[in-house]
GROMACS .gro file of C-alpha atoms in nm:
model
  502
    1UNK     CA    1  11.465   1.250   0.778
    2UNK     CA    2  11.136   1.250   0.921
    3UNK     CA    3  11.011   1.273   0.576
    4UNK     CA    4  11.205   0.993   0.437
    5UNK     CA    5  11.093   0.775   0.719
    6UNK     CA    6  10.716   0.868   0.611
    7UNK     CA    7  10.787   0.729   0.276
    8UNK     CA    8  10.930   0.434   0.358
    9UNK     CA    9  10.626   0.387   0.618
   10UNK     CA   10  10.414   0.453   0.358
   11UNK     CA   11  10.559   0.242   0.094
   12UNK     CA   12  10.569  -0.048   0.327
   13UNK     CA   13  10.196  -0.023   0.405
   14UNK     CA   14  10.130  -0.018   0.047
   15UNK     CA   15  10.335  -0.344   0.017
   16UNK     CA   16  10.145  -0.533   0.297
   17UNK     CA   17   9.805  -0.448   0.126
   18UNK     CA   18   9.931  -0.555  -0.179
   19UNK     CA   19  10.057  -0.893  -0.036
   20UNK     CA   20   9.797  -0.980   0.171
   21UNK     CA   21   9.580  -0.907  -0.158
   22UNK     CA   22   9.747  -1.154  -0.332
   23UNK     CA   23   9.746  -1.415  -0.046
   24UNK     CA   24   9.414  -1.429   0.001
   25UNK     CA   25   9.310  -1.392  -0.368
   26UNK     CA   26   9.199  -1.047  -0.371
   27UNK     CA   27   9.195  -0.878  -0.687
   28UNK     CA   28   9.184  -0.483  -0.706
   29UNK     CA   29   8.826  -0.456  -0.772
   30UNK     CA   30   8.762  -0.565  -0.360
   31UNK     CA   31   8.956  -0.260  -0.253
   32UNK     CA   32   8.758   0.093  -0.265
   33UNK     CA   33   8.877   0.351  -0.329
   34UNK     CA   34   8.902   0.574  -0.011
   35UNK     CA   35   8.682   0.897   0.030
   36UNK     CA   36   9.003   1.119  -0.038
   37UNK     CA   37   8.960   1.015  -0.417
   38UNK     CA   38   8.631   1.224  -0.435
   39UNK     CA   39   8.634   1.623  -0.401
   40UNK     CA   40   8.693   1.747  -0.071
   41UNK     CA   41   8.324   1.876  -0.045
   42UNK     CA   42   8.182   1.564  -0.157
   43UNK     CA   43   7.901   1.465   0.096
   44UNK     CA   44   7.895   1.085   0.232
   45UNK     CA   45   7.565   1.004   0.433
   46UNK     CA   46   7.306   0.742   0.530
   47UNK     CA   47   6.950   0.805   0.606
   48UNK     CA   48   6.604   0.637   0.731
   49UNK     CA   49   6.235   0.846   0.725
   50UNK     CA   50   6.035   0.927   1.015
   51UNK     CA   51   5.816   0.681   1.023
   52UNK     CA   52   6.015   0.408   0.977
   53UNK     CA   53   6.249   0.458   1.255
   54UNK     CA   54   6.098   0.727   1.505
   55UNK     CA   55   5.837   0.505   1.682
   56UNK     CA   56   5.635   0.731   1.944
   57UNK     CA   57   5.346   0.686   1.693
   58UNK     CA   58   5.073   0.763   1.960
   59UNK     CA   59   5.275   1.042   2.166
   60UNK     CA   60   5.317   1.388   2.221
   61UNK     CA   61   5.050   1.475   1.990
   62UNK     CA   62   5.107   1.297   1.675
   63UNK     CA   63   4.821   1.215   1.491
   64UNK     CA   64   4.804   0.901   1.230
   65UNK     CA   65   4.940   0.953   0.888
   66UNK     CA   66   4.828   0.730   0.600
   67UNK     CA   67   5.133   0.513   0.646
   68UNK     CA   68   4.967   0.454   0.997
   69UNK     CA   69   4.617   0.368   0.824
   70UNK     CA   70   4.809   0.151   0.594
   71UNK     CA   71   4.987  -0.081   0.844
   72UNK     CA   72   4.654  -0.112   1.077
   73UNK     CA   73   4.475  -0.220   0.751
   74UNK     CA   74   4.706  -0.561   0.797
   75UNK     CA   75   4.867  -0.502   0.469
   76UNK     CA   76   5.222  -0.455   0.628
   77UNK     CA   77   5.188  -0.570   0.961
   78UNK     CA   78   5.422  -0.438   1.215
   79UNK     CA   79   5.537  -0.291   1.558
   80UNK     CA   80   5.570   0.070   1.472
   81UNK     CA   81   5.398   0.218   1.753
   82UNK     CA   82   5.763   0.202   1.914
   83UNK     CA   83   5.973   0.054   1.633
   84UNK     CA   84   6.351   0.145   1.653
   85UNK     CA   85   6.268   0.408   1.909
   86UNK     CA   86   6.488   0.676   1.737
   87UNK     CA   87   6.260   0.896   1.896
   88UNK     CA   88   6.389   0.846   2.223
   89UNK     CA   89   6.734   0.717   2.149
   90UNK     CA   90   6.821   0.997   1.864
   91UNK     CA   91   7.118   1.088   2.112
   92UNK     CA   92   7.250   0.752   2.076
   93UNK     CA   93   7.188   0.718   1.710
   94UNK     CA   94   7.390   1.042   1.628
   95UNK     CA   95   7.691   0.901   1.850
   96UNK     CA   96   7.711   0.597   1.620
   97UNK     CA   97   7.700   0.843   1.301
   98UNK     CA   98   7.979   1.081   1.416
   99UNK     CA   99   8.149   0.766   1.552
  100UNK     CA  100   8.152   0.590   1.179
  101UNK     CA  101   8.242   0.966   1.003
  102UNK     CA  102   7.913   1.018   0.836
  103UNK     CA  103   7.913   1.385   0.698
  104UNK     CA  104   7.522   1.378   0.687
  105UNK     CA  105   7.228   1.224   0.787
  106UNK     CA  106   6.898   1.232   0.589
  107UNK     CA  107   6.550   1.192   0.771
  108UNK     CA  108   6.190   1.322   0.730
  109UNK     CA  109   6.001   1.492   0.905
  110UNK     CA  110   5.644   1.372   1.013
  111UNK     CA  111   5.387   1.621   0.901
  112UNK     CA  112   5.143   1.480   1.185
  113UNK     CA  113   5.365   1.513   1.426
  114UNK     CA  114   5.487   1.881   1.392
  115UNK     CA  115   5.144   1.979   1.266
  116UNK     CA  116   4.880   1.706   1.398
  117UNK     CA  117   4.551   1.871   1.211
  118UNK     CA  118   4.777   1.902   0.875
  119UNK     CA  119   4.712   2.265   0.879
  120UNK     CA  120   4.713   2.529   1.199
  121UNK     CA  121   4.853   2.513   1.551
  122UNK     CA  122   5.213   2.340   1.534
  123UNK     CA  123   5.268   2.073   1.796
  124UNK     CA  124   5.507   2.213   2.081
  125UNK     CA  125   5.630   1.859   2.129
  126UNK     CA  126   5.701   1.788   1.780
  127UNK     CA  127   5.914   2.074   1.710
  128UNK     CA  128   6.128   2.021   2.006
  129UNK     CA  129   6.187   1.672   1.881
  130UNK     CA  130   6.313   1.785   1.554
  131UNK     CA  131   6.514   2.111   1.707
  132UNK     CA  132   6.678   1.794   1.933
  133UNK     CA  133   6.760   1.599   1.675
  134UNK     CA  134   6.897   1.857   1.446
  135UNK     CA  135   7.108   2.069   1.692
  136UNK     CA  136   7.234   1.716   1.824
  137UNK     CA  137   7.332   1.616   1.494
  138UNK     CA  138   7.520   1.959   1.414
  139UNK     CA  139   7.706   1.890   1.792
  140UNK     CA  140   7.847   1.611   1.606
  141UNK     CA  141   7.931   1.786   1.322
  142UNK     CA  142   7.674   1.633   1.065
  143UNK     CA  143   7.496   1.781   0.843
  144UNK     CA  144   7.084   1.748   0.839
  145UNK     CA  145   6.926   1.650   0.518
  146UNK     CA  146   6.556   1.685   0.548
  147UNK     CA  147   6.297   1.538   0.362
  148UNK     CA  148   5.941   1.707   0.378
  149UNK     CA  149   5.705   1.429   0.276
  150UNK     CA  150   5.773   1.058   0.232
  151UNK     CA  151   5.462   0.872   0.187
  152UNK     CA  152   5.325   1.000   0.516
  153UNK     CA  153   5.054   1.242   0.429
  154UNK     CA  154   4.818   1.330   0.740
  155UNK     CA  155   4.545   1.120   0.750
  156UNK     CA  156   4.320   1.401   0.827
  157UNK     CA  157   4.355   1.551   0.479
  158UNK     CA  158   4.334   1.232   0.297
  159UNK     CA  159   4.008   1.203   0.472
  160UNK     CA  160   3.918   1.525   0.394
  161UNK     CA  161   3.988   1.605   0.048
  162UNK     CA  162   4.210   1.320  -0.094
  163UNK     CA  163   4.523   1.418  -0.020
  164UNK     CA  164   4.748   1.421  -0.338
  165UNK     CA  165   4.465   1.422  -0.578
  166UNK     CA  166   4.329   1.764  -0.504
  167UNK     CA  167   4.466   2.104  -0.568
  168UNK     CA  168   4.412   2.208  -0.194
  169UNK     CA  169   4.734   2.000  -0.095
  170UNK     CA  170   4.921   2.256  -0.297
  171UNK     CA  171   4.850   2.558  -0.035
  172UNK     CA  172   4.851   2.314   0.316
  173UNK     CA  173   5.218   2.151   0.160
  174UNK     CA  174   5.344   2.500   0.131
  175UNK     CA  175   5.202   2.602   0.487
  176UNK     CA  176   5.332   2.340   0.634
  177UNK     CA  177   5.686   2.386   0.447
  178UNK     CA  178   5.709   2.731   0.597
  179UNK     CA  179   5.676   2.599   0.916
  180UNK     CA  180   5.989   2.392   0.850
  181UNK     CA  181   6.184   2.626   0.703
  182UNK     CA  182   6.079   2.900   0.994
  183UNK     CA  183   6.154   2.681   1.246
  184UNK     CA  184   6.463   2.476   1.115
  185UNK     CA  185   6.597   2.679   0.819
  186UNK     CA  186   6.862   2.839   1.025
  187UNK     CA  187   7.052   2.514   1.072
  188UNK     CA  188   6.913   2.293   0.767
  189UNK     CA  189   7.095   2.357   0.464
  190UNK     CA  190   6.911   2.053   0.228
  191UNK     CA  191   6.559   2.021   0.186
  192UNK     CA  192   6.403   1.766  -0.043
  193UNK     CA  193   6.041   1.826  -0.062
  194UNK     CA  194   5.862   1.499  -0.189
  195UNK     CA  195   6.021   1.187  -0.204
  196UNK     CA  196   5.996   0.958  -0.514
  197UNK     CA  197   5.667   1.079  -0.668
  198UNK     CA  198   5.711   0.863  -0.998
  199UNK     CA  199   5.680   0.566  -0.790
  200UNK     CA  200   5.472   0.642  -0.468
  201UNK     CA  201   5.172   0.704  -0.739
  202UNK     CA  202   5.224   0.391  -0.878
  203UNK     CA  203   5.172   0.164  -0.582
  204UNK     CA  204   4.928   0.431  -0.394
  205UNK     CA  205   4.698   0.550  -0.686
  206UNK     CA  206   4.729   0.286  -0.980
  207UNK     CA  207   4.792  -0.061  -0.822
  208UNK     CA  208   4.666   0.040  -0.464
  209UNK     CA  209   4.922  -0.176  -0.253
  210UNK     CA  210   5.080   0.112  -0.118
  211UNK     CA  211   4.906   0.403   0.087
  212UNK     CA  212   4.647   0.527   0.076
  213UNK     CA  213   4.553   0.214  -0.146
  214UNK     CA  214   4.363   0.391  -0.407
  215UNK     CA  215   4.324   0.202  -0.736
  216UNK     CA  216   4.052   0.059  -0.968
  217UNK     CA  217   3.968  -0.236  -1.163
  218UNK     CA  218   4.103  -0.369  -1.370
  219UNK     CA  219   4.433  -0.221  -1.274
  220UNK     CA  220   4.482  -0.264  -0.927
  221UNK     CA  221   4.624  -0.598  -0.805
  222UNK     CA  222   4.336  -0.592  -0.474
  223UNK     CA  223   3.998  -0.505  -0.449
  224UNK     CA  224   3.979  -0.150  -0.443
  225UNK     CA  225   3.707   0.033  -0.288
  226UNK     CA  226   3.793   0.392  -0.417
  227UNK     CA  227   4.023   0.545  -0.689
  228UNK     CA  228   4.076   0.555  -1.036
  229UNK     CA  229   4.412   0.401  -1.192
  230UNK     CA  230   4.352   0.557  -1.516
  231UNK     CA  231   4.373   0.970  -1.390
  232UNK     CA  232   4.480   0.958  -1.036
  233UNK     CA  233   4.856   0.860  -1.080
  234UNK     CA  234   4.876   1.193  -1.322
  235UNK     CA  235   4.664   1.405  -1.087
  236UNK     CA  236   4.873   1.321  -0.772
  237UNK     CA  237   5.223   1.363  -0.960
  238UNK     CA  238   5.091   1.671  -1.120
  239UNK     CA  239   5.016   1.841  -0.775
  240UNK     CA  240   5.315   1.707  -0.621
  241UNK     CA  241   5.521   1.898  -0.886
  242UNK     CA  242   5.303   2.217  -0.823
  243UNK     CA  243   5.334   2.191  -0.423
  244UNK     CA  244   5.712   2.132  -0.491
  245UNK     CA  245   5.717   2.451  -0.723
  246UNK     CA  246   5.515   2.637  -0.419
  247UNK     CA  247   5.723   2.554  -0.186
  248UNK     CA  248   6.062   2.597  -0.330
  249UNK     CA  249   5.914   2.949  -0.473
  250UNK     CA  250   5.850   3.062  -0.117
  251UNK     CA  251   6.191   2.950   0.003
  252UNK     CA  252   6.392   3.126  -0.243
  253UNK     CA  253   6.170   3.455  -0.196
  254UNK     CA  254   6.161   3.458   0.173
  255UNK     CA  255   6.440   3.254   0.325
  256UNK     CA  256   6.686   3.172   0.106
  257UNK     CA  257   6.899   3.488   0.092
  258UNK     CA  258   6.938   3.463   0.469
  259UNK     CA  259   6.981   3.071   0.539
  260UNK     CA  260   7.181   2.993   0.206
  261UNK     CA  261   7.003   2.630   0.165
  262UNK     CA  262   6.925   2.430  -0.127
  263UNK     CA  263   6.619   2.247  -0.200
  264UNK     CA  264   6.515   1.995  -0.461
  265UNK     CA  265   6.306   1.715  -0.557
  266UNK     CA  266   6.401   1.320  -0.510
  267UNK     CA  267   6.320   1.089  -0.792
  268UNK     CA  268   6.315   0.677  -0.823
  269UNK     CA  269   6.621   0.628  -1.047
  270UNK     CA  270   6.486   0.365  -1.273
  271UNK     CA  271   6.686   0.137  -1.470
  272UNK     CA  272   6.550  -0.138  -1.710
  273UNK     CA  273   6.627  -0.488  -1.829
  274UNK     CA  274   6.419  -0.694  -2.077
  275UNK     CA  275   6.353  -1.059  -2.027
  276UNK     CA  276   6.420  -1.175  -2.412
  277UNK     CA  277   6.618  -1.001  -2.702
  278UNK     CA  278   6.270  -0.906  -2.847
  279UNK     CA  279   6.249  -0.579  -3.007
  280UNK     CA  280   5.939  -0.526  -2.856
  281UNK     CA  281   6.066  -0.600  -2.516
  282UNK     CA  282   6.382  -0.315  -2.615
  283UNK     CA  283   6.151  -0.076  -2.722
  284UNK     CA  284   5.924  -0.079  -2.428
  285UNK     CA  285   6.225  -0.044  -2.228
  286UNK     CA  286   6.336   0.244  -2.344
  287UNK     CA  287   6.007   0.387  -2.329
  288UNK     CA  288   5.953   0.330  -2.011
  289UNK     CA  289   6.296   0.482  -1.908
  290UNK     CA  290   6.175   0.764  -2.083
  291UNK     CA  291   5.837   0.762  -1.950
  292UNK     CA  292   5.953   0.767  -1.579
  293UNK     CA  293   6.225   1.021  -1.572
  294UNK     CA  294   6.035   1.299  -1.808
  295UNK     CA  295   5.745   1.266  -1.583
  296UNK     CA  296   5.889   1.445  -1.320
  297UNK     CA  297   6.204   1.600  -1.456
  298UNK     CA  298   6.081   1.763  -1.821
  299UNK     CA  299   5.850   1.981  -1.605
  300UNK     CA  300   6.127   2.095  -1.366
  301UNK     CA  301   6.338   2.153  -1.685
  302UNK     CA  302   6.119   2.331  -1.900
  303UNK     CA  303   5.766   2.372  -1.717
  304UNK     CA  304   5.548   2.131  -1.911
  305UNK     CA  305   5.544   1.776  -1.969
  306UNK     CA  306   5.726   1.618  -2.289
  307UNK     CA  307   5.537   1.576  -2.632
  308UNK     CA  308   5.593   1.182  -2.558
  309UNK     CA  309   5.429   1.199  -2.215
  310UNK     CA  310   5.141   1.405  -2.372
  311UNK     CA  311   5.117   1.169  -2.680
  312UNK     CA  312   5.102   0.860  -2.461
  313UNK     CA  313   4.862   0.979  -2.172
  314UNK     CA  314   4.640   1.205  -2.413
  315UNK     CA  315   4.359   1.430  -2.221
  316UNK     CA  316   4.375   1.245  -1.846
  317UNK     CA  317   4.771   1.418  -1.825
  318UNK     CA  318   4.675   1.776  -1.647
  319UNK     CA  319   4.773   2.093  -1.797
  320UNK     CA  320   5.010   2.341  -1.678
  321UNK     CA  321   4.863   2.699  -1.665
  322UNK     CA  322   5.137   2.965  -1.777
  323UNK     CA  323   5.172   3.092  -1.444
  324UNK     CA  324   5.217   2.721  -1.315
  325UNK     CA  325   5.451   2.642  -1.611
  326UNK     CA  326   5.681   2.953  -1.507
  327UNK     CA  327   5.680   2.818  -1.143
  328UNK     CA  328   5.729   2.470  -1.208
  329UNK     CA  329   6.038   2.541  -1.472
  330UNK     CA  330   6.395   2.532  -1.274
  331UNK     CA  331   6.219   2.509  -0.914
  332UNK     CA  332   6.549   2.302  -0.818
  333UNK     CA  333   6.853   2.355  -0.691
  334UNK     CA  334   6.939   1.975  -0.691
  335UNK     CA  335   6.739   1.645  -0.804
  336UNK     CA  336   6.769   1.365  -0.533
  337UNK     CA  337   6.837   1.032  -0.682
  338UNK     CA  338   6.700   0.686  -0.541
  339UNK     CA  339   6.861   0.403  -0.688
  340UNK     CA  340   6.860   0.018  -0.581
  341UNK     CA  341   6.876  -0.224  -0.900
  342UNK     CA  342   6.748  -0.313  -1.250
  343UNK     CA  343   6.369  -0.374  -1.272
  344UNK     CA  344   6.240  -0.620  -1.549
  345UNK     CA  345   6.013  -0.483  -1.796
  346UNK     CA  346   5.812  -0.672  -2.048
  347UNK     CA  347   5.571  -0.530  -2.341
  348UNK     CA  348   5.206  -0.658  -2.339
  349UNK     CA  349   4.972  -0.600  -2.587
  350UNK     CA  350   4.734  -0.321  -2.495
  351UNK     CA  351   4.362  -0.437  -2.462
  352UNK     CA  352   4.248  -0.085  -2.348
  353UNK     CA  353   4.200   0.244  -2.558
  354UNK     CA  354   4.360   0.576  -2.454
  355UNK     CA  355   4.052   0.664  -2.208
  356UNK     CA  356   4.072   0.364  -2.024
  357UNK     CA  357   4.465   0.284  -1.958
  358UNK     CA  358   4.667   0.306  -1.628
  359UNK     CA  359   5.036   0.416  -1.630
  360UNK     CA  360   5.186   0.062  -1.709
  361UNK     CA  361   4.931   0.022  -2.021
  362UNK     CA  362   5.042   0.352  -2.105
  363UNK     CA  363   5.359   0.248  -2.199
  364UNK     CA  364   5.228  -0.092  -2.280
  365UNK     CA  365   5.419  -0.268  -2.043
  366UNK     CA  366   5.453  -0.523  -1.743
  367UNK     CA  367   5.702  -0.468  -1.463
  368UNK     CA  368   5.886  -0.652  -1.178
  369UNK     CA  369   6.191  -0.679  -1.009
  370UNK     CA  370   6.479  -0.875  -1.142
  371UNK     CA  371   6.680  -1.180  -0.995
  372UNK     CA  372   6.930  -1.096  -0.695
  373UNK     CA  373   7.221  -1.159  -0.931
  374UNK     CA  374   7.125  -0.877  -1.132
  375UNK     CA  375   7.060  -0.662  -0.831
  376UNK     CA  376   7.389  -0.656  -0.730
  377UNK     CA  377   7.552  -0.500  -1.072
  378UNK     CA  378   7.622  -0.142  -1.043
  379UNK     CA  379   7.638  -0.117  -1.405
  380UNK     CA  380   7.292   0.028  -1.440
  381UNK     CA  381   7.332   0.300  -1.175
  382UNK     CA  382   7.591   0.415  -1.426
  383UNK     CA  383   7.361   0.407  -1.680
  384UNK     CA  384   7.083   0.615  -1.470
  385UNK     CA  385   7.407   0.880  -1.419
  386UNK     CA  386   7.478   0.925  -1.760
  387UNK     CA  387   7.106   0.954  -1.884
  388UNK     CA  388   7.086   1.245  -1.652
  389UNK     CA  389   7.416   1.388  -1.783
  390UNK     CA  390   7.331   1.316  -2.130
  391UNK     CA  391   6.941   1.396  -2.123
  392UNK     CA  392   6.866   1.650  -1.885
  393UNK     CA  393   7.123   1.867  -1.871
  394UNK     CA  394   7.378   1.692  -1.606
  395UNK     CA  395   7.166   1.847  -1.285
  396UNK     CA  396   7.319   1.877  -0.974
  397UNK     CA  397   7.260   1.538  -0.812
  398UNK     CA  398   7.269   1.370  -0.481
  399UNK     CA  399   7.220   0.995  -0.429
  400UNK     CA  400   7.015   0.985  -0.140
  401UNK     CA  401   6.918   0.610  -0.151
  402UNK     CA  402   7.141   0.294  -0.227
  403UNK     CA  403   7.115  -0.001  -0.068
  404UNK     CA  404   7.122  -0.400  -0.052
  405UNK     CA  405   6.781  -0.612   0.080
  406UNK     CA  406   6.923  -0.911   0.294
  407UNK     CA  407   6.660  -1.115   0.524
  408UNK     CA  408   6.626  -0.899   0.862
  409UNK     CA  409   6.772  -1.186   1.078
  410UNK     CA  410   7.081  -1.296   0.884
  411UNK     CA  411   7.428  -1.258   0.966
  412UNK     CA  412   7.592  -0.908   1.105
  413UNK     CA  413   7.875  -1.018   0.847
  414UNK     CA  414   7.648  -0.892   0.535
  415UNK     CA  415   7.953  -0.929   0.284
  416UNK     CA  416   7.689  -0.943  -0.010
  417UNK     CA  417   7.627  -0.562   0.131
  418UNK     CA  418   7.964  -0.483   0.126
  419UNK     CA  419   8.022  -0.583  -0.215
  420UNK     CA  420   7.748  -0.372  -0.330
  421UNK     CA  421   7.894  -0.091  -0.159
  422UNK     CA  422   8.196  -0.121  -0.325
  423UNK     CA  423   8.043  -0.153  -0.626
  424UNK     CA  424   7.830   0.142  -0.610
  425UNK     CA  425   8.096   0.375  -0.476
  426UNK     CA  426   8.307   0.292  -0.756
  427UNK     CA  427   8.065   0.360  -1.025
  428UNK     CA  428   8.001   0.705  -0.843
  429UNK     CA  429   8.384   0.800  -0.867
  430UNK     CA  430   8.392   0.674  -1.204
  431UNK     CA  431   8.050   0.889  -1.329
  432UNK     CA  432   8.239   1.182  -1.099
  433UNK     CA  433   8.524   1.151  -1.300
  434UNK     CA  434   8.325   1.138  -1.622
  435UNK     CA  435   8.177   1.477  -1.588
  436UNK     CA  436   7.840   1.405  -1.393
  437UNK     CA  437   7.748   1.694  -1.145
  438UNK     CA  438   7.720   1.446  -0.862
  439UNK     CA  439   7.755   1.614  -0.508
  440UNK     CA  440   7.716   1.318  -0.253
  441UNK     CA  441   7.628   0.987  -0.200
  442UNK     CA  442   7.405   0.815   0.132
  443UNK     CA  443   7.321   0.467   0.207
  444UNK     CA  444   7.022   0.330   0.242
  445UNK     CA  445   6.964   0.262   0.570
  446UNK     CA  446   7.135   0.333   0.883
  447UNK     CA  447   6.941   0.117   1.073
  448UNK     CA  448   6.734  -0.170   0.988
  449UNK     CA  449   6.386   0.028   0.988
  450UNK     CA  450   6.033  -0.095   0.914
  451UNK     CA  451   6.032  -0.115   0.539
  452UNK     CA  452   5.740  -0.030   0.311
  453UNK     CA  453   5.737  -0.312   0.072
  454UNK     CA  454   5.844  -0.577   0.372
  455UNK     CA  455   5.810  -0.435   0.719
  456UNK     CA  456   6.059  -0.604   0.925
  457UNK     CA  457   6.101  -0.931   0.719
  458UNK     CA  458   6.389  -0.761   0.522
  459UNK     CA  459   6.700  -0.507   0.622
  460UNK     CA  460   6.902  -0.292   0.434
  461UNK     CA  461   7.059  -0.128   0.735
  462UNK     CA  462   7.443  -0.066   0.865
  463UNK     CA  463   7.323  -0.133   1.210
  464UNK     CA  464   7.048  -0.422   1.310
  465UNK     CA  465   6.847  -0.340   1.558
  466UNK     CA  466   6.680  -0.574   1.810
  467UNK     CA  467   6.317  -0.550   1.851
  468UNK     CA  468   6.274  -0.818   2.086
  469UNK     CA  469   6.523  -0.596   2.352
  470UNK     CA  470   6.292  -0.350   2.510
  471UNK     CA  471   6.602  -0.103   2.479
  472UNK     CA  472   6.640  -0.155   2.092
  473UNK     CA  473   6.998  -0.201   2.134
  474UNK     CA  474   7.179  -0.154   1.803
  475UNK     CA  475   7.467  -0.378   1.677
  476UNK     CA  476   7.679  -0.266   1.408
  477UNK     CA  477   7.744  -0.465   1.085
  478UNK     CA  478   8.026  -0.554   0.849
  479UNK     CA  479   7.877  -0.293   0.622
  480UNK     CA  480   7.875  -0.007   0.923
  481UNK     CA  481   8.265  -0.106   0.990
  482UNK     CA  482   8.357  -0.101   0.610
  483UNK     CA  483   8.175   0.212   0.540
  484UNK     CA  484   8.334   0.370   0.850
  485UNK     CA  485   8.687   0.266   0.746
  486UNK     CA  486   8.596   0.413   0.417
  487UNK     CA  487   8.490   0.727   0.530
  488UNK     CA  488   8.799   0.739   0.775
  489UNK     CA  489   9.046   0.657   0.502
  490UNK     CA  490   9.162   0.342   0.651
  491UNK     CA  491   9.251   0.061   0.431
  492UNK     CA  492   8.977  -0.205   0.397
  493UNK     CA  493   8.929  -0.588   0.310
  494UNK     CA  494   8.666  -0.838   0.309
  495UNK     CA  495   8.911  -1.083   0.520
  496UNK     CA  496   9.015  -1.117   0.859
  497UNK     CA  497   8.706  -1.113   1.018
  498UNK     CA  498   8.532  -0.868   0.753
  499UNK     CA  499   8.730  -0.555   0.828
  500UNK     CA  500   9.138  -0.510   0.838
  501UNK     CA  501   9.265  -0.189   0.954
  502UNK     CA  502   9.628  -0.059   0.873
   0.00000   0.00000   0.00000
């Protein structure tokens, strides 16, 4: 009789959901599949990065990073000395994560907080903070997923030898990684070495509008005082790949057998659309997609840049030695994917010869963001995942960033973000069912953080942070409630004040 009553109750609940959907005019697409439709070991999480969320920029021995210098230059003003203040409020934030039902939290370590001089002595206060954060996550059953570098290289290394454009960075990054593996690896099972190198070099070393603001005329969109847009983006990526491979080799040699973790690198998942139906635009969109994926993934897969990359870039493309090639090949356990929306790309005639071209001239393209309507479509994420499956051997992947931008002080009822999350989680589920090797999905971002491109003007967060409140109080948005319901397998709808629970 107990089983029969359960079945009758289950049927009754489904009937209520169907009736409510019919009454409110909701079609099936407005109901998101719950997490139980995913494999039991599939990871759901959310993320932030150190510079964007920690605050305490001048506390407890932390020294400036190139991101500090970028903000202090006035390029993207904002209060980052305190910011969201997770440095002091991490326990409160972890409690919010646990209450939501998150499996995992992705965060980055501030190199200049942990090792203030870039190399040498470890800062005890920095070590204490990250140990406390990791332990607090584990206490609440939340996996820590750690990124080692996210745009915030210690300024001292940039000043000393130019940071990522110098091969010296390989040794220093490997030493920094070893400190992290040694101190935190007994509790951290997922490591990302470098976040989206195929995009941070474009803003940092080609166009010069992101840290460390290196570029050269006529390519940079600012008055550049240092840099070379024709060569430095390729040097920076080359050294990112070698530093990643060196750290991966160290981890596999000295730590993996004891710690049983996984190590990878994240790429920005470009998807391109064209403003016209001209064949030139279609061709350059295809070329750009191949270019930005091959640039990072081909060396990881086969130990060398692709023939296409060599042909387009010519002698400006660095060369892997035989030992370097062997080191880079296969140096990943997973690929992290960063995806937000389409980019629009257009063919432009190239007036420069091969020795005097930047990255965009190498693909004869001009690129920019598409409009809001296109940014809401999840079809392009499906294309990214299928491209990885078909063209790169279907590597293990984790979607580490996926989010929707709104104005910072807009309503807590962020229905558009919920719609975006519904569409994109469904695409991930469809891709899984079609054979894509996806192991996790993380929203960007857990809190409204200091964004690289817009500071505090825009937000992606599940939680609003009141920056006018000395206590930096957090407020859940509709998207946080929806995601919590999704994760805790409760029926969800966009009606009745945004979230209905049955």
